[in-house]
C-alpha positions as protocol buffer text, in pm:
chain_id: "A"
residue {
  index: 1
  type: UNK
  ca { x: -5470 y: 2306 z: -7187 }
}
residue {
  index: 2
  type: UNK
  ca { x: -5373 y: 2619 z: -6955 }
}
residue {
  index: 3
  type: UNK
  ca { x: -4980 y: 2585 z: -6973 }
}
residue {
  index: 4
  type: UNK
  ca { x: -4899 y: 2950 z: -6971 }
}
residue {
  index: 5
  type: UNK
  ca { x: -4936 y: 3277 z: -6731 }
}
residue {
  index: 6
  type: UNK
  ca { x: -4989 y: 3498 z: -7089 }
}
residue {
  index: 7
  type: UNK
  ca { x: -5261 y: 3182 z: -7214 }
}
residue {
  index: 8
  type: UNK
  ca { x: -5479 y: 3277 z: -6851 }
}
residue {
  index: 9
  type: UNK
  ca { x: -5429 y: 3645 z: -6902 }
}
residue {
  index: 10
  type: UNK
  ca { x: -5550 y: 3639 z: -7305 }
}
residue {
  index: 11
  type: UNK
  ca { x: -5809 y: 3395 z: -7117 }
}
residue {
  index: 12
  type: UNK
  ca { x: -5928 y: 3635 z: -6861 }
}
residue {
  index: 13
  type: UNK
  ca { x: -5887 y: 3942 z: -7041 }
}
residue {
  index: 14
  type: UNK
  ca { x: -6131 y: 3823 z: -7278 }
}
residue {
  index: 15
  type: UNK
  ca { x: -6429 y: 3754 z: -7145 }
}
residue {
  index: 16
  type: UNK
  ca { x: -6732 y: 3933 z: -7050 }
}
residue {
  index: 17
  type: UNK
  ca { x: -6947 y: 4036 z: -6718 }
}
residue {
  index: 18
  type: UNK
  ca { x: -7104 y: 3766 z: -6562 }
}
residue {
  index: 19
  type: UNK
  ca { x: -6893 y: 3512 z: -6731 }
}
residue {
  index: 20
  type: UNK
  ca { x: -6801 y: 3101 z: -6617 }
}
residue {
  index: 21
  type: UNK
  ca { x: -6442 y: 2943 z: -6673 }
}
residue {
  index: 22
  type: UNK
  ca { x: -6415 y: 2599 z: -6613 }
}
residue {
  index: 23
  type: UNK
  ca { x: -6093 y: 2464 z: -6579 }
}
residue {
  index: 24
  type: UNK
  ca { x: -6093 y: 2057 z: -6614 }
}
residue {
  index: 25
  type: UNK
  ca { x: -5800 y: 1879 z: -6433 }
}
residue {
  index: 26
  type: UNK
  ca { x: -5700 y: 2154 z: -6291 }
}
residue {
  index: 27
  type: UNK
  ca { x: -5426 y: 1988 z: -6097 }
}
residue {
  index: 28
  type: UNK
  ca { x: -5237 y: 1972 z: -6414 }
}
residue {
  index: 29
  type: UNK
  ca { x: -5185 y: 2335 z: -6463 }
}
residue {
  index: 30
  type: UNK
  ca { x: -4849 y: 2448 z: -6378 }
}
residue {
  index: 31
  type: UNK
  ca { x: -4826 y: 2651 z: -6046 }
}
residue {
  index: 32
  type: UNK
  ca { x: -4708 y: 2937 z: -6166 }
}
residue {
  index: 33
  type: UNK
  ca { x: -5073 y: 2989 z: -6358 }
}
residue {
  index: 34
  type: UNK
  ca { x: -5263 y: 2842 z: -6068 }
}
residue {
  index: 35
  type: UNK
  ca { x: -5056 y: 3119 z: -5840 }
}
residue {
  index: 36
  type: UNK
  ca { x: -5167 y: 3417 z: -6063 }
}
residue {
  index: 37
  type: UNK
  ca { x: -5510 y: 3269 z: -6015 }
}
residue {
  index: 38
  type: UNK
  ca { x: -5516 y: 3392 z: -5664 }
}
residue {
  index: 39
  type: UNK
  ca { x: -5515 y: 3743 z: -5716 }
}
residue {
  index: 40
  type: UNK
  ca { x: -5794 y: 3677 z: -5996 }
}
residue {
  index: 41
  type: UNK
  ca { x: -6021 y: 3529 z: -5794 }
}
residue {
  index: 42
  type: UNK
  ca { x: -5945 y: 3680 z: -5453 }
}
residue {
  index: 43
  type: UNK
  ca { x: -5975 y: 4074 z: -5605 }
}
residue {
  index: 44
  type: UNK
  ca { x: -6066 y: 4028 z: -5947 }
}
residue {
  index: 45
  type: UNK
  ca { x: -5794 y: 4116 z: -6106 }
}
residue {
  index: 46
  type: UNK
  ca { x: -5424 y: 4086 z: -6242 }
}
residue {
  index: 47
  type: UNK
  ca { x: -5083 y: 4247 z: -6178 }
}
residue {
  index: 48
  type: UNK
  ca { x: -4869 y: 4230 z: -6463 }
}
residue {
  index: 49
  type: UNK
  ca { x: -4512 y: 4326 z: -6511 }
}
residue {
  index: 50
  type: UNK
  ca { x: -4437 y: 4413 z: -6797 }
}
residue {
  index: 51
  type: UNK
  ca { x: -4034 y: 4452 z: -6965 }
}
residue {
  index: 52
  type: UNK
  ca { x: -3911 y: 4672 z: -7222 }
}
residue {
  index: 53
  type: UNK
  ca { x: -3523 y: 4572 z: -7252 }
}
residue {
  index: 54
  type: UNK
  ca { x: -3399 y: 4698 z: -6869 }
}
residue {
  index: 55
  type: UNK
  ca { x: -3694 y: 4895 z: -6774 }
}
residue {
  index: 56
  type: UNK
  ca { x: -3996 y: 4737 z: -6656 }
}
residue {
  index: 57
  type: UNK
  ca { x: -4380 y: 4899 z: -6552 }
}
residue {
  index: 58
  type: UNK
  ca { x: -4620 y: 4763 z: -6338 }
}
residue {
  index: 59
  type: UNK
  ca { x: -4970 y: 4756 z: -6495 }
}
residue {
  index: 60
  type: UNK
  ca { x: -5328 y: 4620 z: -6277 }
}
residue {
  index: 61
  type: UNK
  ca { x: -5599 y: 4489 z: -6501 }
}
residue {
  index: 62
  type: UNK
  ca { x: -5933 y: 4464 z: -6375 }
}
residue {
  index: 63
  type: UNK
  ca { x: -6122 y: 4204 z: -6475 }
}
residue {
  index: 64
  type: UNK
  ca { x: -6517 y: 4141 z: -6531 }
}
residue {
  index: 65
  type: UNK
  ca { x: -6660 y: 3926 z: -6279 }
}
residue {
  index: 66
  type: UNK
  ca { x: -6657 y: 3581 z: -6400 }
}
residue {
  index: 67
  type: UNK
  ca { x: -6729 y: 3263 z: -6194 }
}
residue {
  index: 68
  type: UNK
  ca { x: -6433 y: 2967 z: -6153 }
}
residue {
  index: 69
  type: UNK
  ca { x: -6533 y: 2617 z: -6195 }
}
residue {
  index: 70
  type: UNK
  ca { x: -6291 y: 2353 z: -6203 }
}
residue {
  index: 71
  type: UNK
  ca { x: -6273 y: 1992 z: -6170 }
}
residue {
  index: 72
  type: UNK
  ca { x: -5987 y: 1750 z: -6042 }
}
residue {
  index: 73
  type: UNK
  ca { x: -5986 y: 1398 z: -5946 }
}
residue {
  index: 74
  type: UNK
  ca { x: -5610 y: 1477 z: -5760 }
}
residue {
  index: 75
  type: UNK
  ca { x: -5749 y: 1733 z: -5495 }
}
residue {
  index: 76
  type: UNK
  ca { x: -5413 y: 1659 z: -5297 }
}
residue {
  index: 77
  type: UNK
  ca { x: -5216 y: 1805 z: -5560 }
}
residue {
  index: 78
  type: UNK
  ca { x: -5359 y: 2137 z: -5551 }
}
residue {
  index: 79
  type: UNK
  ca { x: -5210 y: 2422 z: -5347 }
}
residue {
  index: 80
  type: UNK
  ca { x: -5390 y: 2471 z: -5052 }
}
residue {
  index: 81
  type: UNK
  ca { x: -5387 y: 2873 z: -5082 }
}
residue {
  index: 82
  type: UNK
  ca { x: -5611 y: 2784 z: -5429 }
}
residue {
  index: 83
  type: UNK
  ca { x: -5821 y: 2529 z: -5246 }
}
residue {
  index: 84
  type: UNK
  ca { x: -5922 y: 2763 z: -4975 }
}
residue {
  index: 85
  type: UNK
  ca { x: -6024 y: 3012 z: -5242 }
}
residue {
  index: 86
  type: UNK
  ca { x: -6310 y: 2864 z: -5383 }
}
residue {
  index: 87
  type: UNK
  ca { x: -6636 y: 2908 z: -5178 }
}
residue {
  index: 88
  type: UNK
  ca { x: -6823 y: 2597 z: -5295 }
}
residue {
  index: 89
  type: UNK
  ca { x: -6624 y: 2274 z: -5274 }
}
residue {
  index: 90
  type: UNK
  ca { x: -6803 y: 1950 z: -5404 }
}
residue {
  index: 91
  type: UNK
  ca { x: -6715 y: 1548 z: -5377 }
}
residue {
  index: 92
  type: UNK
  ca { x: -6889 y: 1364 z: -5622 }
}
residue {
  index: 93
  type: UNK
  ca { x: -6981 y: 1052 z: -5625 }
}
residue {
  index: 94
  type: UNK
  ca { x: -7017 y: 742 z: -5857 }
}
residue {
  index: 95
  type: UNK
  ca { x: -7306 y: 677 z: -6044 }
}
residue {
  index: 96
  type: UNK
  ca { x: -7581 y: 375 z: -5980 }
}
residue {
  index: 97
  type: UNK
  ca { x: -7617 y: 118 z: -6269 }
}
residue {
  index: 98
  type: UNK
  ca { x: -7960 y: 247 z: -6279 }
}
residue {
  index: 99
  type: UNK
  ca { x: -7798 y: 569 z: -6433 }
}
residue {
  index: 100
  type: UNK
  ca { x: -7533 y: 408 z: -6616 }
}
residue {
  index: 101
  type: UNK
  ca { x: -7799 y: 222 z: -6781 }
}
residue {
  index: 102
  type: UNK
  ca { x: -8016 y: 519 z: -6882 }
}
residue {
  index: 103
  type: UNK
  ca { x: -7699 y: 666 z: -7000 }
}
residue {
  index: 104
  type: UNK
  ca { x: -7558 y: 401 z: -7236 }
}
residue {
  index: 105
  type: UNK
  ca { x: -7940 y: 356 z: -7369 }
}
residue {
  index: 106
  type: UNK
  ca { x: -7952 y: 656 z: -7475 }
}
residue {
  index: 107
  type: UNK
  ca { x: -7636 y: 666 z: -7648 }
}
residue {
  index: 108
  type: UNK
  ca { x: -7675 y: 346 z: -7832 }
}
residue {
  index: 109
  type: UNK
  ca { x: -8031 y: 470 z: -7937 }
}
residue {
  index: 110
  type: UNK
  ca { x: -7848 y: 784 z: -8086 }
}
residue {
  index: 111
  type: UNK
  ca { x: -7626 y: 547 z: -8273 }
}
residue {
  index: 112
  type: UNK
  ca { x: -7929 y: 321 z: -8396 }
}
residue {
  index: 113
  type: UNK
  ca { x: -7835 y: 41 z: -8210 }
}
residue {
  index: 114
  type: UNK
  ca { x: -8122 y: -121 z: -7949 }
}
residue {
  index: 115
  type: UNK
  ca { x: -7939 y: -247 z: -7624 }
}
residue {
  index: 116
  type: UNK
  ca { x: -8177 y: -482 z: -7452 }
}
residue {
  index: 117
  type: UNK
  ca { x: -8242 y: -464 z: -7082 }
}
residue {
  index: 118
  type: UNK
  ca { x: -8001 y: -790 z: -7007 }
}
residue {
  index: 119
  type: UNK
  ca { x: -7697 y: -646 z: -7222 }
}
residue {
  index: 120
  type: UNK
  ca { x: -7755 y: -324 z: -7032 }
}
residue {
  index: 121
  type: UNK
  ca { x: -7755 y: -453 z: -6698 }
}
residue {
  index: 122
  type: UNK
  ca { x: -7403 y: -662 z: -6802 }
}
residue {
  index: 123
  type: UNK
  ca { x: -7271 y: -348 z: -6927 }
}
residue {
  index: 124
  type: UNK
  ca { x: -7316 y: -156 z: -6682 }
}
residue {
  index: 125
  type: UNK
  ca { x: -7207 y: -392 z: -6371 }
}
residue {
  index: 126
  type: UNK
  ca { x: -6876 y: -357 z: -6571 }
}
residue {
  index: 127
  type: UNK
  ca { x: -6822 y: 20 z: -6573 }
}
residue {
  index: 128
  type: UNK
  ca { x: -6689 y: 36 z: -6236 }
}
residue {
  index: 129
  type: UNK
  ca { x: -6962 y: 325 z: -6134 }
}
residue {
  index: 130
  type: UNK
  ca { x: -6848 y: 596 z: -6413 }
}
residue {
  index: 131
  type: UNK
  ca { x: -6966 y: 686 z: -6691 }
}
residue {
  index: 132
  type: UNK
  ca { x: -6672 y: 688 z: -6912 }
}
residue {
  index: 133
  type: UNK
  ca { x: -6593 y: 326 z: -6821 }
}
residue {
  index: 134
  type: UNK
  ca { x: -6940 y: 275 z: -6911 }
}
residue {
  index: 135
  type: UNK
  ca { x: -6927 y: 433 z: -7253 }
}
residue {
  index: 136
  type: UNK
  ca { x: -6588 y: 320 z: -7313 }
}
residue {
  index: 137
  type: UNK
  ca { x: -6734 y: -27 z: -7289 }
}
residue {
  index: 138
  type: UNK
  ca { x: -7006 y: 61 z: -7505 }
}
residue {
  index: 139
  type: UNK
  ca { x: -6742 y: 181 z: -7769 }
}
residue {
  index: 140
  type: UNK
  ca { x: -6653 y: -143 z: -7838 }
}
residue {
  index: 141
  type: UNK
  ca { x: -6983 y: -284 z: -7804 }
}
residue {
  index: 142
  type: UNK
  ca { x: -7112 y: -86 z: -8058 }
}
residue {
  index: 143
  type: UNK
  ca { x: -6813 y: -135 z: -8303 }
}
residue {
  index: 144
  type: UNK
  ca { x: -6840 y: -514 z: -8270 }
}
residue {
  index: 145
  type: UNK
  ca { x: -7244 y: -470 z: -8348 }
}
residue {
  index: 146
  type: UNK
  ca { x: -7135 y: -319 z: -8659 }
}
residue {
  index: 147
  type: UNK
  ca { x: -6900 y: -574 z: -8751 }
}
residue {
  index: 148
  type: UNK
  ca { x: -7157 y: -828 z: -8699 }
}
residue {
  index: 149
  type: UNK
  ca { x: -7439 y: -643 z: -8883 }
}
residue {
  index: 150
  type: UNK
  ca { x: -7676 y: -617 z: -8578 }
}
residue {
  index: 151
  type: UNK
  ca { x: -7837 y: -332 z: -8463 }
}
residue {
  index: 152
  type: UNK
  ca { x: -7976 y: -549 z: -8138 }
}
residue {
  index: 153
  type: UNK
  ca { x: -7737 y: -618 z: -7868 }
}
residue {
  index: 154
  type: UNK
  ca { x: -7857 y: -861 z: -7656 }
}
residue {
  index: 155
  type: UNK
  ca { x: -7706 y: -1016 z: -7320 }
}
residue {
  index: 156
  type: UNK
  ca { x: -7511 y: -1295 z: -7559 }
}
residue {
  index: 157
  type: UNK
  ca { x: -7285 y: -1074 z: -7744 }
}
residue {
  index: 158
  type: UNK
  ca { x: -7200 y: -852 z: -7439 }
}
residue {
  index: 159
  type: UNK
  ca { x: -7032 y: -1117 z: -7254 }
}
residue {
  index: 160
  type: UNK
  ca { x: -6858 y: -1220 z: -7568 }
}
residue {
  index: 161
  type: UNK
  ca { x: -6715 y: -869 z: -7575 }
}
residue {
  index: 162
  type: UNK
  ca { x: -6638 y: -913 z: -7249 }
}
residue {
  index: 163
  type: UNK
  ca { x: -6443 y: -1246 z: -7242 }
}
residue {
  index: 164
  type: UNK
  ca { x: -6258 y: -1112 z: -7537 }
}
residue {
  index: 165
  type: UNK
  ca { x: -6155 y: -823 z: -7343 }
}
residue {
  index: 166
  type: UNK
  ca { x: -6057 y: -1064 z: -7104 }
}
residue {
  index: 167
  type: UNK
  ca { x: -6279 y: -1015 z: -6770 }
}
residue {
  index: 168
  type: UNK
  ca { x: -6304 y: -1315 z: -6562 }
}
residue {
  index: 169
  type: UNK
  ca { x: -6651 y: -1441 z: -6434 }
}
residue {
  index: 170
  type: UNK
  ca { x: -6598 y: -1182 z: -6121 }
}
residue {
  index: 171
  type: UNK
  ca { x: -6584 y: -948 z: -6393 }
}
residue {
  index: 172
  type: UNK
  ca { x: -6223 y: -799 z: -6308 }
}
residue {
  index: 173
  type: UNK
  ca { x: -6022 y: -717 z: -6609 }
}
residue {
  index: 174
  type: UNK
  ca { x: -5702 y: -883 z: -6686 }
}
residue {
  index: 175
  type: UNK
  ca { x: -5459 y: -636 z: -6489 }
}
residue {
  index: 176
  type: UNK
  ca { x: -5684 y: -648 z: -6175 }
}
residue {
  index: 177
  type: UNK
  ca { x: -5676 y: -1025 z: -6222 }
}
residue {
  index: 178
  type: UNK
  ca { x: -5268 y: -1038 z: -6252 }
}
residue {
  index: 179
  type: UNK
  ca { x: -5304 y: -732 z: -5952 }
}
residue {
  index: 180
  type: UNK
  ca { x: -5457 y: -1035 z: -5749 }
}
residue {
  index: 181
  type: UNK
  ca { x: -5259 y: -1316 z: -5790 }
}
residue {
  index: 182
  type: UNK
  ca { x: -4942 y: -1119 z: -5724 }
}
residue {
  index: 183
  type: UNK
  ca { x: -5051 y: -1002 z: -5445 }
}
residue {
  index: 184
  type: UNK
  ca { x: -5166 y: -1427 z: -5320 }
}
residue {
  index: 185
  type: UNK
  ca { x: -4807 y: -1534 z: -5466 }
}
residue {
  index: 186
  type: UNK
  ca { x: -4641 y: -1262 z: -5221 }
}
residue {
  index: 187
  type: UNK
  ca { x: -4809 y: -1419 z: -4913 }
}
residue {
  index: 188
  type: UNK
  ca { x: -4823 y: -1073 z: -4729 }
}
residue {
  index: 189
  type: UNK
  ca { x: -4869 y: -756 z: -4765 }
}
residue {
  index: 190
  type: UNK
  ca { x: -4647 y: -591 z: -5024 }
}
residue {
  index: 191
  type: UNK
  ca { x: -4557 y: -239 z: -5091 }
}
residue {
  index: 192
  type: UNK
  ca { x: -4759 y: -49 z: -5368 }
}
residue {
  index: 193
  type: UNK
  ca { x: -4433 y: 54 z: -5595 }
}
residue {
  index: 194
  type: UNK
  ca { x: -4278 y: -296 z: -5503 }
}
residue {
  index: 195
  type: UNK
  ca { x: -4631 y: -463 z: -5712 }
}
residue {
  index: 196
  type: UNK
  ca { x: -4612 y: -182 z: -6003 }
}
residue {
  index: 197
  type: UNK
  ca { x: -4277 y: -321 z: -6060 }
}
residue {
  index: 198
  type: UNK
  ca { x: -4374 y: -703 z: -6075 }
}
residue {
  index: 199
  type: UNK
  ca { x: -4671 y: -619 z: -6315 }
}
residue {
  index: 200
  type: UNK
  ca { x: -4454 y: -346 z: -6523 }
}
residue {
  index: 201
  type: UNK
  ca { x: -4694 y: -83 z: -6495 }
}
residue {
  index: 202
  type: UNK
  ca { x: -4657 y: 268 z: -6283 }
}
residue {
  index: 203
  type: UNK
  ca { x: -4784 y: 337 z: -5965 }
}
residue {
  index: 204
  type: UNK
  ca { x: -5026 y: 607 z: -6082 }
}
residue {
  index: 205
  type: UNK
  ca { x: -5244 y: 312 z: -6274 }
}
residue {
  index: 206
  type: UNK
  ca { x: -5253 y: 81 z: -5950 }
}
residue {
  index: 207
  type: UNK
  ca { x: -5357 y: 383 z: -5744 }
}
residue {
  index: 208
  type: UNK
  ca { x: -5655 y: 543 z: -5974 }
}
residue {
  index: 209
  type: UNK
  ca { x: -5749 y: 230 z: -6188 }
}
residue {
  index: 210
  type: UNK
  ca { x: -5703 y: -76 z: -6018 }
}
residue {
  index: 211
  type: UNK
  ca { x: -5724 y: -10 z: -5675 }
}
residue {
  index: 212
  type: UNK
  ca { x: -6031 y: 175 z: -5573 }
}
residue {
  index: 213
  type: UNK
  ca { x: -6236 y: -124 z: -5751 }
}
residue {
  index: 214
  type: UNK
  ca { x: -6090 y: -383 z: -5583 }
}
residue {
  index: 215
  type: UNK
  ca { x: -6119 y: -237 z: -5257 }
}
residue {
  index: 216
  type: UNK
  ca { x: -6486 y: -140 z: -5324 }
}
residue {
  index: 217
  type: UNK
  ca { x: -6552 y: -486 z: -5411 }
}
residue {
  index: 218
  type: UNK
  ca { x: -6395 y: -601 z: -5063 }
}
residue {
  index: 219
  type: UNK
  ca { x: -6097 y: -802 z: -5276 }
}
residue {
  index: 220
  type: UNK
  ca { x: -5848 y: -579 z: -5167 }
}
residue {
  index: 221
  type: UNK
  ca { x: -5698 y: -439 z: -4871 }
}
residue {
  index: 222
  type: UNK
  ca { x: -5421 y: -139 z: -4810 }
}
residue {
  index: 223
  type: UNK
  ca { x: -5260 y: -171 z: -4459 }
}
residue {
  index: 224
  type: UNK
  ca { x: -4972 y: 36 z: -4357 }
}
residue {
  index: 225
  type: UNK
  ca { x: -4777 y: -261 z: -4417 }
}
residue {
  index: 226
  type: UNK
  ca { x: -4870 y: -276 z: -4798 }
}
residue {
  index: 227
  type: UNK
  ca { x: -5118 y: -449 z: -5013 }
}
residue {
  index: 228
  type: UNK
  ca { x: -5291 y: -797 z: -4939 }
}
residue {
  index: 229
  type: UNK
  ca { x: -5597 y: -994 z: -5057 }
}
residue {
  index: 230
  type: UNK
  ca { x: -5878 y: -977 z: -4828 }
}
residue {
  index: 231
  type: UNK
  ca { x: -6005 y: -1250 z: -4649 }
}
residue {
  index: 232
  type: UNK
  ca { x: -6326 y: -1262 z: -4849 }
}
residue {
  index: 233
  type: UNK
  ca { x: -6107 y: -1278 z: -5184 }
}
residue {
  index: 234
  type: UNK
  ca { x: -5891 y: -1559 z: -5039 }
}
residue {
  index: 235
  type: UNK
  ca { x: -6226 y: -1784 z: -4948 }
}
């Protein structure tokens, strides 16, 4: 990844006219890199300091033009000088289990195995909307087709992938599941760090993996009280 200022200069310094960066994540590059960003993308170029023992020079590099791309799924976490920056800002969304579908098709087709319509449709209504739950699942599918000796994945040997992973007939996984029933044994609402703690896991997992499915599938709601089952989940 981009840790360092002298990794984004070597970076910048290298490419040509007309150019595209993409940075993925990049609310995981330290500030200090993100900060020398500014002047890159605001003027198109870099002021450098540079130190020989006590004396020290001042050098401006002008860089080609080059377009920014980056990607982040914590937007919060950027600074909001860097945010402002960028002209184009996009929110995607997740994908339909029509496109899932297509996609994990494909992919077992490129690995020579056949998934039939069923095991598709079961696949996908398990990849919570993105594709690299979907091929994640498919992963595994495709490693127990192997161990089997099939290159035909039907409906069948999805769910038994499935209930081996653990997935209950609502098709939550096992921490979603224990997620749940803390939340029923609590009998109100319950503060997010106080549930990490009870299921030993940290709060980041609850917030980006568990949550957002639950509350899409109306089994969850956050109050600003805490966590509790919804009423729909409790029926």
């Amino acid at each position: 990844g981009l840790q360092s200022v002298h990794a984004l200069v070597g970076l910048l310094a290298g490419h040509e006219e007309g150019d595209m960066l993409l940075l993925d994540e990049i609310h995981a590059v330290p500030r200090p890199v993100l900060e020398m960003l500014y002047e890159a993308m605001a003027e198109g170029c870099l002021t450098l300091v540079l130190r020989t023992g006590v004396r020290a020079r001042t050098v401006r590099l002008t860089l080609p033009r080059f377009t920014l791309l980056a990607a982040t799924t914590e937007p919060a976490e950027l600074p909001r000088p860097l945010v402002t920056r960028f002209a184009l800002r996009e929110y995607l969304q997740h994908y339909d289990e029509t496109a899932l579908r297509a996609l994990i098709t494909h992919r077992a087709a490129a690995a020579g195995v056949r998934l039939s319509e069923a095991a598709a449709r079961l696949l996908t209504q398990h990849a919570r909307g993105t594709p690299r739950e979907a091929l994640r699942l498919l992963g595994t599918l495709l490693r127990l087709a192997a161990l089997r000796g099939t290159t035909t994945v039907t409906e069948r040997l999805v769910a038994a992938m499935l209930e081996t992973l653990g997935y209950d007939s609502r098709g939550l996984t096992p921490l979603e599941q224990r997620y749940l029933e803390t939340l029923r044994a609590a009998r109100g609402p319950v503060a997010v760090r106080r549930v990490a703690a009870l299921l030993g896991v940290d709060v980041g997992t609850l917030l980006h993996d568990v949550e957002p499915w639950l509350c899409r599938r109306g089994l969850l709601r956050i109050t600003a009280r805490g966590r509790e089952v919804a009423m729909a989940c409790l029926a």
